[in-house]
Amino acid sequence: MAEITVLAATGNAMVAEAFRQAAPDVLAAYPITPQTAIVENFAKYVADGRVHTEFVAVESEHSAMSACIGASAAGARVATATSSQGLALMYEELHIASGMRLPIVMANANRALSAPINIHGDHSDVMGARDTGWIILFAETAQEAYDNSVIAFRIAEHPQVQLPVMTTLDGFITTHAMERSELLDDTTVAAYVGAYTPEHPLLNGQTKAAHGMFASLGGTYFEIKKAERAAIDASMPHIKAAGEAWAAICGREFAPVDAWECEDADYILVVLGSAAGNARVVARELRAQGIKAGVARIRVYRPFPFEELAQVLAGARAVGILDRSDSFGAQYGPVGLDVRSALYGAGLLIPTRDYIYGLGGADVTLDVLRQAYGELQALAAGELDQSLSYLGTR
Amino acid sequence: MSGLIEIRWHARAGQGAVTASKLLAETALRNGSYIQAMPEYGPERTGAPLRAYSRISDAPIELHNNIVNPGIVVVLDETLLSIVNVLEGLDESGLLLLNTTRDVDTIRTELEVPPDIRIAIVDASGIALDTIGRDIPNTPTVGALAHVTRVVTVDALKEDLRMSFGKKFSPAVIDANLASVDRAAQEVVCQ
């Protein structure tokens, strides 16, 4: 039986605990707000001898990911954490990690990108990484940041997956808020994560392998990239299996799409991360008034759960997508584009509206969510078009 | 205690408001409640006005935004009264707790506090200087809050102080903090 400790802990503290329990061989990182406490706590665990990890303090995030790539290619279990400009600085390395099929686990404290400078929570940083070949998980709470971070190792290192995994939590809202959280005991987590046996390590003295080689014009390069897509497309069953195995231990459900009262819902908001709870609070309020509102929260963002999501949304009269970043010049924000594509692919022409919200940490009040649900009713009635709009700004 | 209790803290950076919000939340957690405690991060300079928030509930807390309609507002530094509207959004039958040496009537008149809002006053800075030896008013203020609201009991608060401060501070510092809680609980006036 798993032993559970109830803690008042921040999301950062819970991710650091998950990393300690997964006991990576190498963790290379550079501090950046609002992620710093993850690395800070982890460094303390190393200094106190609570985890035996080679902690590499580097001079930039580019170097952090480079060190992670080297260590992972060598055959080590590897983790790191970053945020915002740090994630942006890693951009070229993110592709190398996935292209070399290295199961690195990285926490990202979702934060705005400059300019103007802003240290607060939104999804601009992680959305820039959505096409890099990483599996991407979004947490709603500190608890889920812990759960996702534990699950991440099992997904990444699965022999049929072998892809890097980003486990994300919203800057400040989740990283810095203290919440009631449950920590499972070290032995249970270690047994769940299991030992890592790399298939093609550079440094076991036996296997002959090469990583990150030159691939000639067209041919091999193209094939390897095709294989990369096949790998992430095929990863969903393994993600579900890892999530469900963890759910069986901790008692908290796992689903790529957390659908709340969507079965009979007329109006559904699709949301990622920490704003989901507020959406449910408003949806509950509307249901009390006889308005059938639902909330579909995407927990696994890459690979995108397009089939599950289309099923969840199939009966809705109108769907609103909450986008905490923008895809400038596109018809919708990034999540809106994904959701619309999923609907179209399923033959569902449900009217949608895309809402840019909460940029730079703008508070997501219940009022702005009431506004969104109100607009969905107007949209279903044909009184409003399907354009992109904004919540909570002038 | 039942339902959701929302508390907004006003202070200047360095006065321990974030610690206070977390101390209260931790104490409530140990007594079986669901909790949240979060600072509102602005310019991180000592002396800058800041807000922090605590939520305490007997059910899981789904809300993750700032508290806009608190039931309780706590002000650790009364020099903020002239620059921050501490009453903003405060529930009509809520509680305003101030660290001050002035009396309830003066505060009620000066801030035009509606009659249904209770005002509690405590000289937390004076108590902190007497007991801890420094003007860090957070611990006595939480003591006063516990006494007036019963959000947590004074005994539970002291128990939590022993546990959480026990790792970081000397027995003398802990005893001083415990004494500050007792004095604030005795001296707080609520009308």
Coordinates of N, CA, C and O in Angstrom, one line a residue, chain A residues 6-10 33 119-120 140-142 172-174 176-181 260 274-278 280-281 284 363-366, chain B residues 18 21-23 25-27 29-30 32-44 53 55 60-68:
Chain A
V6 N 0.1 14.3 3.5 CA -0.6 15.4 3.0 C 0.2 16.7 3.4 O 0.7 16.9 4.5
L7 N 0.5 17.5 2.4 CA 1.3 18.7 2.5 C 0.6 19.9 2.1 O -0.2 19.9 1.2
A8 N 1.0 21.1 2.6 CA 0.7 22.4 2.0 C 1.9 22.7 1.2 O 2.9 23.0 1.7
A9 N 1.8 22.6 -0.1 CA 2.9 22.7 -1.0 C 2.6 23.5 -2.3 O 1.5 23.4 -2.8
T10 N 3.6 24.2 -2.8 CA 3.5 24.8 -4.1 C 3.7 23.8 -5.2 O 4.2 22.7 -5.0
T33 N 12.7 32.6 -13.2 CA 11.4 32.8 -12.6 C 10.4 32.4 -13.6 O 10.5 32.8 -14.7
I119 N 6.8 38.5 -16.1 CA 7.3 37.3 -15.5 C 6.1 36.3 -15.1 O 6.3 35.3 -14.6
H120 N 4.9 36.7 -15.5 CA 3.7 36.0 -15.0 C 3.3 34.9 -16.0 O 3.8 34.7 -17.0
E140 N -3.4 21.2 -13.9 CA -4.4 22.2 -13.4 C -3.9 22.7 -12.0 O -4.2 23.8 -11.6
T141 N -3.4 21.8 -11.2 CA -3.1 22.1 -9.8 C -1.7 21.6 -9.4 O -1.0 20.9 -10.2
A142 N -1.3 22.0 -8.2 CA 0.0 21.5 -7.7 C 0.1 20.0 -7.7 O 1.1 19.3 -8.0
F172 N 3.4 31.0 -11.4 CA 2.8 31.7 -10.2 C 1.5 31.1 -9.8 O 1.4 30.6 -8.6
I173 N 0.5 31.0 -10.7 CA -0.8 30.5 -10.2 C -0.6 29.1 -9.7 O -1.2 28.7 -8.6
T174 N 0.2 28.2 -10.3 CA 0.4 26.9 -9.9 C 1.8 26.7 -9.2 O 1.9 26.0 -8.2
H176 N 3.6 28.9 -7.6 CA 3.8 29.6 -6.3 C 2.7 29.5 -5.3 O 2.8 30.0 -4.2
A177 N 1.5 29.0 -5.7 CA 0.4 28.9 -4.8 C 0.5 27.7 -4.0 O 0.9 26.6 -4.5
M178 N 0.3 27.8 -2.7 CA 0.4 26.6 -1.8 C -1.0 26.0 -1.8 O -2.0 26.7 -1.6
E179 N -1.0 24.7 -2.0 CA -2.3 24.0 -2.0 C -2.2 22.7 -1.2 O -1.1 22.2 -1.1
R180 N -3.3 22.1 -0.8 CA -3.3 20.8 -0.2 C -2.8 19.8 -1.3 O -3.5 19.7 -2.3
S181 N -1.8 19.1 -1.0 CA -1.2 18.2 -2.0 C -0.8 16.9 -1.3 O -0.4 16.9 -0.1
W260 N -15.8 17.5 -18.0 CA -16.7 17.8 -16.8 C -18.1 18.1 -17.3 O -18.3 19.1 -18.0
S274 N -4.5 25.9 -15.3 CA -5.1 26.3 -14.0 C -6.4 27.0 -14.0 O -7.1 27.1 -13.0
A275 N -6.9 27.4 -15.2 CA -8.1 28.1 -15.3 C -9.3 27.2 -15.4 O -10.5 27.6 -15.3
A276 N -9.1 25.9 -15.4 CA -10.2 24.9 -15.6 C -11.1 24.9 -14.4 O -12.4 24.8 -14.6
G277 N -10.6 25.1 -13.2 CA -11.4 25.0 -12.0 C -12.4 26.2 -12.0 O -13.6 26.0 -11.7
N278 N -11.9 27.4 -12.4 CA -12.8 28.5 -12.4 C -13.9 28.3 -13.5 O -15.1 28.7 -13.2
R280 N -15.2 25.5 -14.3 CA -16.2 24.5 -13.7 C -17.1 25.2 -12.7 O -18.3 24.9 -12.6
V281 N -16.5 26.1 -11.9 CA -17.3 26.9 -10.9 C -18.4 27.6 -11.6 O -19.6 27.6 -11.2
R284 N -21.0 25.2 -13.2 CA -21.9 24.7 -12.1 C -23.0 25.7 -11.8 O -24.2 25.3 -11.6
D363 N -5.6 38.2 -14.4 CA -6.5 37.4 -13.6 C -7.7 36.8 -14.3 O -8.4 37.6 -15.0
V364 N -7.9 35.5 -14.2 CA -9.1 34.9 -14.9 C -10.2 34.9 -13.9 O -10.4 34.0 -13.1
T365 N -11.0 36.0 -13.9 CA -12.1 36.1 -13.0 C -13.3 35.3 -13.4 O -13.4 34.9 -14.6
L366 N -14.2 35.0 -12.5 CA -15.4 34.3 -12.9 C -16.2 35.1 -13.9 O -16.9 34.5 -14.7
Chain B
V18 N 3.2 37.1 3.4 CA 3.2 35.8 2.7 C 3.4 34.6 3.6 O 2.6 33.7 3.6
S21 N 0.1 34.2 5.5 CA -1.0 33.6 4.7 C -0.7 32.1 4.7 O -1.6 31.2 4.7
K22 N 0.6 31.7 4.6 CA 0.9 30.3 4.5 C 0.8 29.6 5.9 O 0.4 28.4 5.9
L23 N 1.2 30.3 6.9 CA 1.1 29.8 8.3 C -0.4 29.4 8.6 O -0.7 28.4 9.1
A25 N -2.8 28.9 6.4 CA -3.2 27.8 5.6 C -2.7 26.5 6.1 O -3.4 25.5 6.1
E26 N -1.5 26.4 6.5 CA -0.9 25.2 7.0 C -1.6 24.7 8.2 O -1.8 23.5 8.4
T27 N -1.9 25.6 9.1 CA -2.6 25.3 10.3 C -4.0 24.7 10.0 O -4.4 23.6 10.5
L29 N -4.8 23.3 7.2 CA -4.6 22.0 6.5 C -4.4 20.9 7.6 O -5.0 19.8 7.5
R30 N -3.6 21.1 8.6 CA -3.4 20.1 9.6 C -4.7 19.8 10.4 O -4.8 18.8 11.1
G32 N -7.5 19.4 8.8 CA -8.4 18.7 7.9 C -9.0 19.5 6.8 O -9.8 19.0 6.1
S33 N -8.6 20.8 6.7 CA -9.3 21.7 5.7 C -8.5 21.6 4.4 O -7.3 21.2 4.3
Y34 N -9.2 22.0 3.3 CA -8.5 22.3 2.0 C -8.0 23.7 2.1 O -8.7 24.6 2.6
I35 N -6.9 24.0 1.5 CA -6.3 25.3 1.6 C -5.7 25.8 0.3 O -5.3 25.0 -0.5
Q36 N -5.5 27.1 0.2 CA -4.7 27.7 -0.8 C -4.0 29.0 -0.1 O -4.7 29.6 0.7
A37 N -2.8 29.2 -0.4 CA -2.1 30.5 0.0 C -1.3 30.9 -1.1 O -0.5 30.2 -1.6
M38 N -1.5 32.2 -1.5 CA -0.7 32.7 -2.6 C -0.4 34.1 -2.6 O -1.3 34.9 -2.2
P39 N 0.8 34.5 -2.9 CA 1.1 35.9 -2.9 C 0.8 36.5 -4.3 O 0.7 35.7 -5.3
E40 N 0.5 37.8 -4.4 CA 0.4 38.4 -5.7 C 1.7 39.1 -5.9 O 2.1 40.1 -5.3
Y41 N 2.5 38.5 -6.9 CA 3.8 39.0 -7.1 C 3.8 40.3 -7.9 O 3.4 40.3 -9.0
G42 N 4.4 41.4 -7.3 CA 4.6 42.6 -8.0 C 6.1 42.9 -7.9 O 6.9 42.0 -8.0
P43 N 6.4 44.2 -7.8 CA 7.8 44.6 -7.6 C 8.3 44.0 -6.3 O 7.7 44.2 -5.3
E44 N 9.4 43.2 -6.3 CA 9.9 42.6 -5.1 C 10.9 43.5 -4.4 O 12.1 43.2 -4.4
Y53 N -3.1 36.1 -0.5 CA -4.4 35.6 -0.3 C -4.4 34.2 0.3 O -3.4 33.4 0.1
R55 N -7.2 30.8 1.0 CA -8.5 30.2 0.9 C -8.5 29.0 1.8 O -7.6 28.3 1.9
P60 N -12.7 20.4 -1.5 CA -11.6 20.8 -2.5 C -11.9 22.2 -3.1 O -13.0 22.5 -3.4
I61 N -10.8 22.9 -3.3 CA -11.0 24.3 -3.8 C -10.6 24.3 -5.3 O -9.5 24.0 -5.7
E62 N -11.6 24.7 -6.1 CA -11.3 24.7 -7.6 C -10.9 26.0 -8.1 O -10.3 26.1 -9.2
L63 N -11.2 27.1 -7.4 CA -10.9 28.4 -7.8 C -9.4 28.6 -7.8 O -8.7 28.2 -6.9
H64 N -8.9 29.3 -8.9 CA -7.4 29.6 -8.9 C -7.2 31.0 -9.3 O -6.2 31.3 -10.0
N65 N -8.1 31.9 -9.0 CA -7.8 33.3 -9.3 C -7.6 34.1 -8.0 O -7.8 33.6 -6.9
N66 N -7.3 35.4 -8.2 CA -7.1 36.2 -7.0 C -8.4 36.4 -6.3 O -9.5 36.2 -6.9
I67 N -8.4 36.7 -5.0 CA -9.6 36.8 -4.3 C -10.2 38.2 -4.5 O -9.5 39.2 -4.2
V68 N -11.4 38.3 -5.0 CA -11.9 39.7 -5.3 C -13.0 40.1 -4.3 O -13.2 41.3 -4.1

